[in-house]
Coordinates of C-alpha atoms and ligand atoms in Angstrom, one line a residue:
M12 CA 0.0 0.0 0.0
C13 CA 1.3 3.4 -0.9
G14 CA 4.4 3.8 -3.1
I15 CA 7.5 5.8 -2.2
V16 CA 10.3 7.0 -4.5
G17 CA 13.4 9.1 -3.9
Y18 CA 16.3 10.3 -6.0
V19 CA 19.6 12.1 -5.4
G20 CA 21.7 12.9 -8.5
A21 CA 22.2 15.2 -11.4
R22 CA 19.2 14.1 -13.7
P23 CA 16.0 16.2 -13.8
V24 CA 14.5 15.1 -10.4
L25 CA 10.8 15.8 -11.2
S26 CA 10.6 13.5 -14.2
I27 CA 12.5 10.7 -12.4
L28 CA 10.1 10.9 -9.5
L29 CA 7.0 11.1 -11.7
D30 CA 8.2 8.2 -13.7
G31 CA 9.0 6.1 -10.5
L32 CA 5.5 6.9 -9.1
K33 CA 3.8 5.8 -12.3
K34 CA 5.6 2.5 -12.0
L35 CA 4.4 2.2 -8.4
E36 CA 0.8 3.4 -9.0
Y37 CA -0.5 -0.1 -8.5
R38 CA 0.4 0.3 -4.8
G39 CA -2.2 3.1 -4.3
Y40 CA -3.8 5.7 -6.5
D41 CA -6.1 8.0 -4.6
S42 CA -3.6 10.9 -4.4
A43 CA 0.0 11.7 -5.1
G44 CA 2.7 14.2 -4.3
I45 CA 6.3 15.2 -4.8
V46 CA 8.8 17.4 -3.1
V47 CA 12.0 18.6 -4.8
L48 CA 14.9 20.0 -2.7
G49 CA 16.6 22.9 -4.5
R50 CA 17.3 26.2 -3.0
D51 CA 13.9 25.7 -1.4
L52 CA 11.4 22.9 -1.1
S53 CA 9.1 22.8 -4.1
L54 CA 5.9 20.8 -3.1
F55 CA 3.2 19.5 -5.3
K56 CA 0.2 17.4 -4.1
K57 CA -2.9 16.3 -5.9
Q58 CA -5.9 14.2 -5.2
G59 CA -6.5 11.5 -7.8
K60 CA -4.2 9.7 -10.2
I61 CA -0.6 10.5 -10.9
S62 CA -1.6 11.9 -14.3
L63 CA -3.4 14.8 -12.5
L64 CA -0.3 15.5 -10.4
E65 CA 1.7 15.4 -13.7
S66 CA -0.6 18.0 -15.3
Q67 CA -0.3 20.2 -12.2
I68 CA 3.5 20.1 -12.4
S69 CA 3.8 20.3 -16.2
H70 CA 4.5 24.0 -16.4
S71 CA 6.8 24.2 -13.3
Q72 CA 10.5 24.9 -13.6
V73 CA 12.0 23.2 -10.7
D74 CA 15.7 22.8 -10.1
G75 CA 17.1 20.4 -7.5
H76 CA 19.3 17.4 -7.0
A77 CA 17.1 15.5 -4.5
G78 CA 13.5 14.7 -4.2
I79 CA 10.9 12.3 -2.8
G80 CA 7.5 11.3 -4.1
H81 CA 4.5 9.3 -2.9
T82 CA 1.4 7.6 -4.3
R83 CA -1.3 7.1 -1.6
W84 CA -3.7 4.4 -0.6
A85 CA -5.6 6.2 2.2
T86 CA -5.8 4.7 5.6
H87 CA -6.1 7.8 7.9
G88 CA -7.9 10.7 6.4
V89 CA -9.9 10.8 3.2
P90 CA -8.1 11.1 -0.2
N91 CA -7.7 14.9 -0.8
D92 CA -4.9 17.3 -1.6
I93 CA -4.2 18.1 2.0
N94 CA -3.9 14.5 3.2
A95 CA -1.7 13.6 0.2
H96 CA 2.0 13.2 1.0
P97 CA 4.6 14.7 1.4
H98 CA 3.8 16.2 4.8
L99 CA 5.9 19.1 6.2
D100 CA 7.0 20.2 9.6
C101 CA 6.1 23.7 11.1
T102 CA 9.1 25.3 9.6
G103 CA 8.3 24.1 6.1
K104 CA 11.9 23.0 5.7
L105 CA 11.4 19.2 6.3
A106 CA 9.3 16.9 4.2
V107 CA 8.3 13.3 4.8
V108 CA 6.6 10.5 2.7
H109 CA 5.3 7.4 4.5
N110 CA 3.9 4.0 3.8
G111 CA 2.4 2.1 6.7
I112 CA 0.4 3.0 9.8
I113 CA 1.6 4.8 12.9
E114 CA -0.5 3.1 15.6
N115 CA 0.3 5.6 18.4
Y116 CA -0.2 8.7 16.3
M117 CA -3.0 10.1 18.4
E118 CA -0.9 10.3 21.6
L119 CA 2.1 11.7 19.7
K120 CA -0.1 14.3 18.0
T121 CA -1.6 15.4 21.3
A122 CA 1.8 15.8 22.9
L123 CA 3.1 17.7 19.8
I124 CA 0.1 20.0 19.8
Q125 CA 0.8 20.8 23.4
K126 CA 4.3 21.8 22.4
G127 CA 2.8 24.2 19.8
H128 CA 3.0 22.2 16.6
V129 CA 0.3 22.9 14.1
F130 CA -1.2 20.1 12.0
K131 CA -2.8 20.5 8.7
S132 CA -3.9 17.0 7.7
D133 CA -6.0 14.1 9.2
T134 CA -3.2 11.6 8.6
D135 CA -1.2 9.6 11.0
T136 CA 1.9 10.4 9.0
E137 CA 2.0 14.1 9.9
V138 CA 3.3 13.4 13.4
I139 CA 6.6 12.2 11.8
P140 CA 7.8 15.6 10.4
H141 CA 6.9 17.3 13.6
L142 CA 8.7 14.7 15.7
I143 CA 11.8 15.1 13.6
E144 CA 11.5 18.9 13.9
E145 CA 11.5 18.5 17.7
E146 CA 14.5 16.2 17.6
L147 CA 16.4 18.7 15.5
L148 CA 16.1 21.3 18.3
N149 CA 18.7 19.2 20.2
K150 CA 20.6 17.6 17.3
D151 CA 22.1 19.2 14.3
D152 CA 22.1 16.0 12.3
L153 CA 19.1 14.8 10.2
L154 CA 20.1 11.1 10.5
K155 CA 20.3 11.3 14.3
A156 CA 17.0 13.2 14.4
V157 CA 15.3 10.5 12.4
L158 CA 16.8 7.8 14.6
G159 CA 15.5 9.6 17.6
S160 CA 12.0 10.0 16.1
I161 CA 11.5 6.5 14.9
S162 CA 12.2 5.1 18.3
L163 CA 9.0 6.8 19.4
L164 CA 6.9 5.3 16.6
R165 CA 4.7 2.2 17.0
G166 CA 3.3 0.5 13.9
S167 CA 4.7 0.1 10.5
F168 CA 6.6 2.5 8.2
A169 CA 8.7 3.0 5.2
L170 CA 9.9 6.6 5.3
A171 CA 11.8 9.0 3.1
I172 CA 12.8 12.4 4.5
I173 CA 14.5 15.5 3.1
H174 CA 15.4 18.8 4.8
K175 CA 16.3 22.1 3.2
D176 CA 19.3 22.5 5.6
F177 CA 20.7 19.1 4.5
P178 CA 21.0 19.4 0.8
E179 CA 21.5 16.4 -1.6
K180 CA 20.6 13.9 1.2
I181 CA 17.6 11.7 1.7
V182 CA 17.2 9.8 5.0
C183 CA 15.0 6.7 4.8
A184 CA 13.9 4.2 7.4
R185 CA 11.9 1.0 7.4
R186 CA 9.9 -1.1 9.8
E187 CA 7.5 -3.8 8.3
S188 CA 6.9 -1.8 5.1
P189 CA 9.2 -2.6 2.2
L190 CA 12.0 -0.2 1.0
V191 CA 14.6 -0.9 -1.6
L192 CA 17.6 1.2 -2.4
G193 CA 18.8 1.5 -6.0
I194 CA 22.5 2.0 -6.6
G195 CA 23.5 4.1 -9.6
N196 CA 26.6 5.8 -10.9
G197 CA 26.9 9.2 -9.2
E198 CA 23.2 8.9 -8.4
N199 CA 21.1 6.8 -6.0
F200 CA 17.5 5.9 -5.7
L201 CA 15.0 4.5 -3.2
A202 CA 11.6 2.9 -3.9
S203 CA 8.9 0.8 -2.3
D204 CA 9.3 -1.8 -5.0
I205 CA 11.8 -2.8 -7.6
P206 CA 9.8 -1.8 -10.8
A207 CA 10.4 1.9 -10.0
L208 CA 14.2 1.3 -10.2
L209 CA 14.4 -0.9 -13.2
P210 CA 14.8 1.9 -15.9
Y211 CA 17.8 3.2 -14.0
T212 CA 19.6 0.4 -12.2
K213 CA 19.5 -3.3 -11.5
K214 CA 21.7 -3.0 -8.5
I215 CA 19.7 -3.0 -5.3
I216 CA 20.0 -3.1 -1.6
V217 CA 17.0 -4.2 0.4
L218 CA 16.6 -2.4 3.7
D219 CA 15.7 -4.6 6.6
N220 CA 13.4 -3.9 9.5
D221 CA 14.6 -1.2 11.9
E222 CA 17.3 0.0 9.5
V223 CA 17.9 3.6 8.5
A224 CA 19.8 4.7 5.4
L225 CA 21.5 7.9 4.4
I226 CA 21.4 8.4 0.6
E227 CA 23.7 10.8 -1.1
K228 CA 24.8 11.1 -4.8
T229 CA 27.8 8.8 -4.5
T230 CA 27.2 6.9 -1.3
V231 CA 24.5 4.9 0.5
S232 CA 25.1 4.3 4.2
I233 CA 23.0 1.9 6.3
F234 CA 22.6 2.0 10.0
D235 CA 20.8 0.1 12.7
V236 CA 18.5 1.8 15.2
Q237 CA 21.4 2.6 17.5
G238 CA 23.1 4.4 14.6
K239 CA 25.7 1.6 14.2
R240 CA 26.9 1.3 10.6
I241 CA 25.9 -1.9 8.7
H242 CA 27.8 -3.1 5.6
R243 CA 25.7 -4.7 2.9
S244 CA 26.7 -5.3 -0.7
P245 CA 24.2 -4.6 -3.5
Q246 CA 22.5 -7.6 -5.3
T247 CA 21.6 -7.7 -9.0
V248 CA 17.9 -8.3 -9.9
D249 CA 17.1 -10.4 -13.0
W250 CA 14.1 -8.4 -14.1
D251 CA 14.4 -5.7 -16.7
A252 CA 12.6 -2.5 -17.7
R253 CA 10.8 -4.1 -20.7
M254 CA 8.9 -6.4 -18.3
I255 CA 7.1 -3.4 -16.8
E256 CA 5.8 -2.1 -20.2
K257 CA 2.4 -2.9 -21.6
G258 CA 4.0 -4.4 -24.7
G259 CA 1.2 -3.4 -27.1
F260 CA -1.6 -4.6 -24.8
E261 CA -4.3 -2.2 -23.7
H262 CA -3.9 -3.1 -20.1
F263 CA -1.3 -4.8 -17.9
M264 CA -3.9 -7.3 -16.9
L265 CA -4.4 -8.5 -20.4
K266 CA -0.7 -8.7 -21.1
E267 CA -0.2 -10.6 -17.9
I268 CA -3.0 -13.1 -18.7
H269 CA -1.3 -13.7 -22.1
E270 CA 2.1 -14.2 -20.5
Q271 CA 0.9 -17.3 -18.6
P272 CA 2.1 -20.0 -21.1
N273 CA 5.6 -18.5 -20.8
V274 CA 5.4 -18.1 -17.0
I275 CA 4.5 -21.8 -16.7
K276 CA 7.4 -22.7 -18.9
D277 CA 9.9 -20.4 -17.0
T278 CA 8.7 -21.5 -13.5
M279 CA 9.0 -25.2 -14.5
E280 CA 12.4 -24.9 -16.1
G281 CA 15.0 -27.1 -14.6
H282 CA 12.5 -28.8 -12.3
L283 CA 11.4 -31.8 -14.3
D284 CA 13.7 -34.8 -14.6
L285 CA 12.2 -36.4 -17.6
A286 CA 14.6 -39.3 -17.7
Y287 CA 13.2 -40.5 -14.3
N288 CA 9.8 -38.8 -14.5
K289 CA 10.3 -36.9 -11.3
V290 CA 10.4 -33.4 -10.0
L291 CA 13.6 -31.8 -8.7
L292 CA 13.1 -29.1 -6.1
P293 CA 16.6 -28.3 -4.7
E294 CA 15.2 -25.0 -3.3
G295 CA 12.8 -26.9 -1.0
P296 CA 13.0 -29.0 2.1
E297 CA 15.2 -32.1 2.1
D298 CA 14.0 -35.7 2.0
S299 CA 14.5 -36.4 5.7
L300 CA 12.0 -33.8 6.6
L301 CA 9.5 -34.6 3.8
Q302 CA 9.5 -38.3 4.6
H303 CA 8.3 -37.8 8.1
L304 CA 5.9 -35.0 7.8
E305 CA 2.6 -35.5 9.6
A306 CA 1.0 -32.2 8.7
I307 CA 1.3 -29.3 6.3
Y308 CA 0.0 -25.8 7.1
I309 CA -0.5 -23.4 4.2
T310 CA -1.2 -19.7 4.7
A311 CA -1.7 -16.9 2.2
C312 CA -4.2 -14.1 1.3
G313 CA -6.5 -13.5 -1.6
T314 CA -5.6 -15.1 -4.8
A315 CA -2.5 -16.8 -3.2
Y316 CA -4.9 -18.4 -0.7
H317 CA -6.8 -19.9 -3.6
A318 CA -3.5 -21.3 -4.9
G319 CA -3.1 -22.7 -1.3
L320 CA -6.4 -24.5 -1.6
Y321 CA -5.2 -26.1 -4.8
G322 CA -2.0 -27.2 -2.9
K323 CA -4.2 -28.8 -0.3
Y324 CA -6.3 -30.8 -2.7
L325 CA -3.2 -31.9 -4.7
I326 CA -1.0 -32.8 -1.7
E327 CA -3.7 -34.8 0.0
A328 CA -4.7 -36.5 -3.3
L329 CA -1.2 -37.5 -4.2
T330 CA 0.5 -38.0 -0.8
G331 CA -2.2 -38.3 1.8
V332 CA -0.3 -35.8 4.1
P333 CA -3.0 -33.9 5.9
T334 CA -2.9 -30.3 4.7
E335 CA -4.6 -27.3 6.1
V336 CA -5.0 -23.9 4.4
E337 CA -5.8 -20.8 6.3
I338 CA -6.1 -17.2 5.3
G339 CA -3.2 -15.2 6.8
S340 CA -5.4 -12.8 8.8
E341 CA -7.1 -15.8 10.5
F342 CA -4.0 -17.9 11.0
R343 CA -2.1 -15.2 12.8
Y344 CA -4.6 -14.8 15.6
R345 CA -6.4 -18.1 16.0
E346 CA -5.8 -20.2 19.1
R347 CA -4.9 -23.7 18.1
M348 CA -2.4 -26.6 18.4
F349 CA 0.1 -27.7 15.7
K350 CA 1.5 -31.2 14.9
D351 CA 5.2 -31.7 15.7
K352 CA 6.4 -33.0 12.4
S353 CA 5.0 -30.3 10.3
L354 CA 5.9 -27.9 7.5
G355 CA 4.5 -24.5 6.8
I356 CA 4.0 -23.3 3.3
V357 CA 3.6 -19.5 2.7
I358 CA 2.4 -18.2 -0.6
S359 CA 2.7 -14.6 -1.6
Q360 CA 3.3 -12.9 -5.0
S361 CA 4.7 -9.7 -3.4
G362 CA 6.3 -11.4 -0.4
E363 CA 5.2 -8.4 1.6
T364 CA 1.6 -9.0 2.5
A365 CA 1.3 -8.0 6.2
D366 CA -1.1 -10.7 7.2
T367 CA 0.8 -13.4 5.4
L368 CA 4.1 -12.3 6.9
A369 CA 2.6 -12.2 10.4
A370 CA 1.1 -15.7 9.8
M371 CA 4.6 -16.9 8.7
R372 CA 6.2 -15.4 11.8
R373 CA 3.7 -17.2 13.9
M374 CA 4.6 -20.5 12.2
K375 CA 8.3 -19.9 12.9
A376 CA 7.5 -18.9 16.5
E377 CA 5.6 -22.3 16.9
G378 CA 8.8 -24.1 15.6
I379 CA 7.3 -24.9 12.2
P380 CA 9.9 -24.7 9.4
V381 CA 8.6 -22.6 6.5
F382 CA 8.8 -23.2 2.7
A383 CA 7.9 -19.9 0.9
I384 CA 6.6 -19.5 -2.6
T385 CA 7.0 -16.0 -3.8
N386 CA 7.5 -13.9 -6.9
V387 CA 9.9 -11.4 -5.4
A388 CA 13.3 -12.8 -4.5
S389 CA 14.2 -9.9 -2.3
S390 CA 10.9 -9.8 -0.3
S391 CA 10.5 -10.2 3.4
V392 CA 8.8 -13.6 2.9
A393 CA 11.8 -14.8 0.9
R394 CA 14.3 -13.6 3.4
E395 CA 12.6 -14.9 6.5
S396 CA 11.6 -18.3 5.3
D397 CA 13.7 -21.5 5.6
W398 CA 13.4 -22.4 2.0
V399 CA 12.1 -20.3 -0.9
F400 CA 10.8 -21.2 -4.4
H401 CA 10.8 -18.2 -6.7
T402 CA 8.0 -18.2 -9.2
K403 CA 9.2 -16.9 -12.5
A404 CA 6.2 -14.7 -13.3
G405 CA 8.2 -11.5 -13.7
P406 CA 6.8 -8.3 -12.3
E407 CA 3.0 -8.3 -12.0
V408 CA 1.7 -4.8 -12.3
A409 CA -2.1 -5.2 -12.6
V410 CA -3.7 -5.2 -9.2
A411 CA -5.7 -8.3 -10.1
S412 CA -3.3 -11.2 -9.9
T413 CA -3.3 -13.6 -12.9
K414 CA 0.1 -14.9 -14.0
A415 CA 1.4 -15.0 -10.4
Y416 CA -1.5 -17.3 -9.6
T417 CA -0.8 -19.8 -12.3
A418 CA 2.9 -19.8 -11.3
Q419 CA 1.8 -20.5 -7.7
L420 CA -0.4 -23.4 -8.8
L421 CA 2.5 -24.8 -10.8
S422 CA 4.9 -24.4 -7.8
L423 CA 2.5 -26.3 -5.6
A424 CA 2.1 -29.1 -8.2
L425 CA 5.8 -29.4 -8.3
F426 CA 6.0 -29.5 -4.5
A427 CA 3.3 -32.1 -4.3
L428 CA 5.1 -34.3 -6.8
R429 CA 8.4 -33.7 -5.0
L430 CA 6.8 -34.7 -1.7
K431 CA 5.4 -37.8 -3.3
G432 CA 8.8 -38.7 -4.7
A433 CA 10.5 -38.2 -1.3
R434 CA 8.0 -40.4 0.5
E435 CA 7.2 -43.2 -2.1
G436 CA 10.0 -43.1 -4.7
S437 CA 9.3 -42.2 -8.3
E438 CA 7.6 -45.4 -9.5
D439 CA 4.0 -44.3 -9.1
L440 CA 2.3 -44.3 -12.5
R441 CA -0.1 -41.4 -11.7
A442 CA 2.9 -39.2 -10.7
K443 CA 4.9 -40.2 -13.8
A444 CA 1.9 -39.3 -16.0
L445 CA 1.6 -35.9 -14.3
V446 CA 5.3 -35.1 -14.8
Q447 CA 4.9 -35.9 -18.5
E448 CA 1.7 -33.8 -18.7
L449 CA 3.3 -30.9 -17.0
Q450 CA 5.6 -30.5 -20.0
R451 CA 2.6 -30.0 -22.3
L452 CA 1.1 -27.3 -20.1
P453 CA 2.6 -24.2 -21.8
I454 CA 1.3 -25.3 -25.2
L455 CA -2.1 -26.2 -23.8
A456 CA -2.3 -22.9 -22.0
E457 CA -1.5 -21.2 -25.3
T458 CA -4.3 -23.1 -27.0
T459 CA -6.8 -21.8 -24.4
F460 CA -6.5 -18.4 -25.9
N461 CA -8.4 -19.6 -29.0
L462 CA -11.4 -19.0 -26.8
E463 CA -10.7 -15.3 -26.4
G464 CA -13.1 -14.0 -29.2
K465 CA -15.9 -16.2 -27.8
I466 CA -15.3 -14.9 -24.3
Q467 CA -15.3 -11.3 -25.5
A468 CA -18.7 -11.9 -27.2
Y469 CA -20.1 -13.6 -24.1
A470 CA -19.0 -10.6 -21.9
N471 CA -20.6 -8.2 -24.5
R472 CA -23.9 -10.2 -24.3
L473 CA -23.8 -10.0 -20.5
R474 CA -22.8 -6.4 -20.3
Y475 CA -25.6 -5.4 -17.9
L476 CA -24.7 -8.3 -15.6
T477 CA -24.9 -7.5 -11.8
D478 CA -24.9 -11.0 -10.3
Y479 CA -23.1 -14.2 -11.3
F480 CA -22.6 -17.7 -9.9
M481 CA -19.5 -19.9 -10.4
L482 CA -20.0 -23.4 -9.3
G483 CA -17.7 -26.4 -9.3
R484 CA -16.7 -29.5 -7.4
G485 CA -13.3 -30.5 -6.1
L486 CA -10.5 -28.6 -7.9
D487 CA -13.2 -26.9 -10.0
Y488 CA -14.5 -25.2 -6.8
V489 CA -11.0 -23.8 -6.3
T490 CA -11.1 -22.4 -9.8
A491 CA -14.6 -21.0 -9.2
M492 CA -13.4 -19.1 -6.2
E493 CA -10.5 -17.5 -8.0
G494 CA -12.6 -16.8 -11.1
A495 CA -15.2 -15.1 -8.8
L496 CA -12.6 -13.0 -7.1
K497 CA -11.3 -11.8 -10.5
L498 CA -14.8 -10.8 -11.6
K499 CA -15.6 -9.0 -8.4
E500 CA -12.4 -7.1 -8.1
I501 CA -12.2 -5.6 -11.6
S502 CA -15.7 -5.6 -13.0
Y503 CA -17.5 -5.0 -9.7
V504 CA -20.1 -7.7 -10.6
H505 CA -21.2 -9.5 -7.5
C506 CA -20.2 -13.1 -7.9
E507 CA -20.8 -16.1 -5.7
A508 CA -18.5 -19.1 -5.9
Y509 CA -20.0 -22.2 -4.4
P510 CA -19.2 -25.9 -4.2
A511 CA -21.9 -27.2 -6.6
G512 CA -23.0 -29.8 -4.0
E513 CA -24.0 -27.1 -1.6
L514 CA -26.6 -25.6 -3.9
K515 CA -29.5 -27.3 -2.3
H516 CA -28.3 -26.2 1.2
G517 CA -29.1 -22.5 0.5
P518 CA -27.9 -20.7 -2.6
L519 CA -30.4 -22.4 -4.9
A520 CA -32.9 -20.0 -3.5
L521 CA -31.1 -17.3 -5.5
I522 CA -31.4 -19.2 -8.8
T523 CA -34.3 -17.8 -10.7
S524 CA -35.2 -17.2 -14.3
G525 CA -32.5 -15.5 -16.3
K526 CA -29.8 -15.8 -13.6
Q527 CA -26.3 -16.4 -15.1
V528 CA -24.4 -19.4 -13.9
C529 CA -21.0 -20.8 -14.9
L530 CA -20.6 -24.5 -14.1
L531 CA -17.1 -25.8 -14.2
A532 CA -17.0 -29.4 -15.4
T533 CA -13.3 -30.5 -15.6
Q534 CA -13.2 -33.1 -12.8
R535 CA -14.0 -36.2 -14.8
Q536 CA -15.1 -38.4 -11.8
L537 CA -17.5 -35.7 -10.7
L538 CA -19.2 -35.1 -14.0
P539 CA -22.3 -37.1 -13.2
K540 CA -22.8 -34.9 -10.2
I541 CA -22.2 -31.8 -12.2
H542 CA -24.9 -33.0 -14.6
S543 CA -27.4 -33.1 -11.8
N544 CA -26.4 -29.6 -10.8
L545 CA -26.9 -28.4 -14.4
K546 CA -30.4 -29.9 -14.4
E547 CA -31.1 -28.2 -11.0
V548 CA -30.2 -24.7 -12.2
K549 CA -31.7 -25.1 -15.7
A550 CA -35.0 -26.2 -14.1
R551 CA -35.1 -22.9 -12.3
G552 CA -34.6 -20.9 -15.4
A553 CA -30.8 -20.1 -15.1
E554 CA -28.7 -19.5 -18.2
V555 CA -25.6 -21.7 -18.0
L556 CA -22.1 -21.5 -19.3
I557 CA -20.2 -24.8 -19.1
L558 CA -16.4 -25.0 -19.0
R559 CA -15.3 -28.5 -19.9
F560 CA -12.4 -30.4 -21.5
S561 CA -12.5 -31.2 -25.2
D562 CA -12.6 -35.0 -24.5
S563 CA -15.6 -34.9 -22.2
E564 CA -19.2 -35.4 -23.2
E565 CA -21.3 -32.5 -24.4
M566 CA -23.7 -31.0 -21.9
E567 CA -26.8 -29.1 -22.7
A568 CA -25.9 -25.5 -21.9
D569 CA -26.5 -22.0 -23.2
E570 CA -22.8 -21.5 -23.8
T571 CA -19.8 -23.8 -23.7
F572 CA -16.1 -23.0 -23.5
I573 CA -14.0 -26.0 -24.4
L574 CA -10.5 -26.4 -22.9
P575 CA -7.8 -28.5 -24.3
A576 CA -7.9 -31.8 -22.4
T577 CA -5.4 -32.4 -19.7
S578 CA -5.2 -34.2 -16.3
D579 CA -7.9 -33.3 -13.8
Y580 CA -5.2 -32.4 -11.4
L581 CA -3.8 -29.7 -13.7
S582 CA -7.2 -28.4 -14.8
P583 CA -7.0 -25.2 -12.6
L584 CA -4.0 -24.0 -14.5
L585 CA -6.0 -23.9 -17.7
A586 CA -9.6 -23.4 -16.6
I587 CA -8.7 -20.1 -14.8
I588 CA -7.6 -18.5 -18.1
P589 CA -11.1 -18.1 -19.6
L590 CA -12.4 -16.9 -16.3
Q591 CA -9.6 -14.3 -16.1
L592 CA -10.4 -13.2 -19.7
F593 CA -14.2 -13.1 -18.9
A594 CA -13.5 -10.8 -15.9
Y595 CA -11.2 -8.6 -18.1
Y596 CA -13.8 -8.2 -20.9
M597 CA -16.7 -7.8 -18.5
A598 CA -14.7 -5.0 -16.8
K599 CA -14.0 -3.5 -20.2
E600 CA -17.7 -3.6 -21.2
K601 CA -18.5 -1.8 -18.0
G602 CA -15.8 0.9 -18.5
C603 CA -13.9 0.0 -15.3
D604 CA -10.4 1.0 -14.4
I605 CA -9.0 -2.5 -15.0
D606 CA -5.4 -2.3 -13.8
Q607 CA -6.3 -0.2 -10.8
P608 CA -9.7 -1.2 -9.5
R609 CA -11.4 1.0 -6.9
N610 CA -10.4 0.7 -3.2
L611 CA -7.7 -1.8 -3.9
A612 CA -3.9 -1.8 -4.0
K613 CA -1.5 -4.4 -5.3
S614 CA 0.6 -5.0 -2.2
V615 CA -1.3 -5.0 1.1
T616 CA 1.5 -4.1 3.5
V617 CA -0.9 -3.0 6.3
E618 CA -3.2 -5.1 8.4
Ligands
M6R14 O1 1.2 -10.4 -2.8 P1 0.3 -11.5 -2.3 O2 0.2 -12.7 -3.1 O3 0.6 -11.8 -0.8 O4 -1.1 -10.8 -2.3 C1 -2.2 -11.4 -1.7 C2 -3.5 -10.7 -2.1 O5 -3.5 -9.4 -1.6 C3 -3.7 -10.7 -3.6 O6 -3.7 -12.0 -4.2 C4 -5.1 -10.0 -4.0 O7 -6.1 -10.8 -3.5 C5 -5.2 -9.8 -5.5 N1 -5.7 -8.5 -5.7 C6 -6.1 -10.7 -6.2 O8 -6.2 -10.5 -7.5

């Protein structure tokens, strides 16, 4: 939530900051602001998207060699120009941008007001510049003043601070909210996330919790909260700037949906041993642990949670190891017992989701070793887990997760097969067939796009849709849940995903003449049951879309999308594609802001 950028160097600061903010707009987009440090501070803030801030700035001549910027996802205070960051102190010399939540801001604010400080906004953030201003009364060093101030803060923060009396310097700090430093040649950068840095540098340093950095043109110095110097070498990221362009597609979401065949190929690369029909997962837990596991606990949020459900179904089906999946925000607080010989699996595209991280830390505190599946190699989840598998989805920019989801499904399929291999050897015919089938997946995924025209026409026909139902059994229920989330979050169509067997226990009351239902029918053993569900909803006048494999029997529906046939176990990797496309084209029909849906942000780094 919220994106931060900062730059010190000789290039035109305004355009670097605006460009960086645009790359981070997926993190929040209700208001934005920039401050440039030249002879004075030049401050620009605007409610709405970054394009509005850009138009406000377009005629300004601003000189300077340092600046910070922010794109906001409001927590405290409505989105407006005043609540937009940066926030200033009383002197107007100090500016701060912040991502996170200051939990004790009310008590700090009361004390600061008693000391005579004047507040302009309703934000929690504004206490920070005033705190630093107070600290500077006794210290003549910005870094020390920041260290003194953050020791008073409770909650989470990524901060960037500039001060008129400390030219060509940015001080930044982090606790629980991500911050990455970009190392250039005679120039240095900071950002909430790597995409903002990619056009300028691939050399990064990830700031850890309770670290502070002083960024100058030619140096970057890192300190702990006591002010003790920390030495850390930069690492090189393997993403490049092209990956964060739309590449001819109208939206990032459509581009990312289309990238899925390659993402499957890249994520799988090097993990299939075709000679022995087994999966290699050197990044994961070793045989000795896998062989004696009595339980697996999976935790994640949103789309990644749906991937976790797939993991449960597959792990239990292939290996019989009891597997629980729990949403991060539930896992972190629930009172419960854990089995001794257990493994935690944490799934997160960003690797920074606050609830997922907290759930993972709870696992570790309970003595459960953690295997992480994440798309961001430098993320907190990657750094704090015992083993990490990097999905090779590349940067995902659209708020609605698509390619990261398929990469997560694939990673879990690889893990389930690896677990089976470790426990039972590699002679099982079902496992061998799956390894063979995995190889065909990229091409099958590509074939799925033959449906795109039909899906677009279907969305056009349903353009006045307000309610939708996605029903399925077994793994099809998992796909229904993810498909429903996509439709809700980008087209704002209310959508219920239900296990088809539950219809009679309540939701059937909602099925009346003209209601639109999608029935997923890829789980071959369950097809007779799905047939009955089809009859039930048709008898009540619903219009039904069937999603089935090319090799299964025709069903009497109003619309049918046919998928290339594959194993039931791998169906979620293909069946989700038409549902992602349906959500996309429905959102387009409705004129929605597809890449940046209302009220959401890509990376949910606050609770
Ligand atoms: O970065 P993460 O995978 O941890 O994010 C989890 C969810 O916030 C995320 O999947 C969210 O549900 C997406 N908007 C879904 O499209």
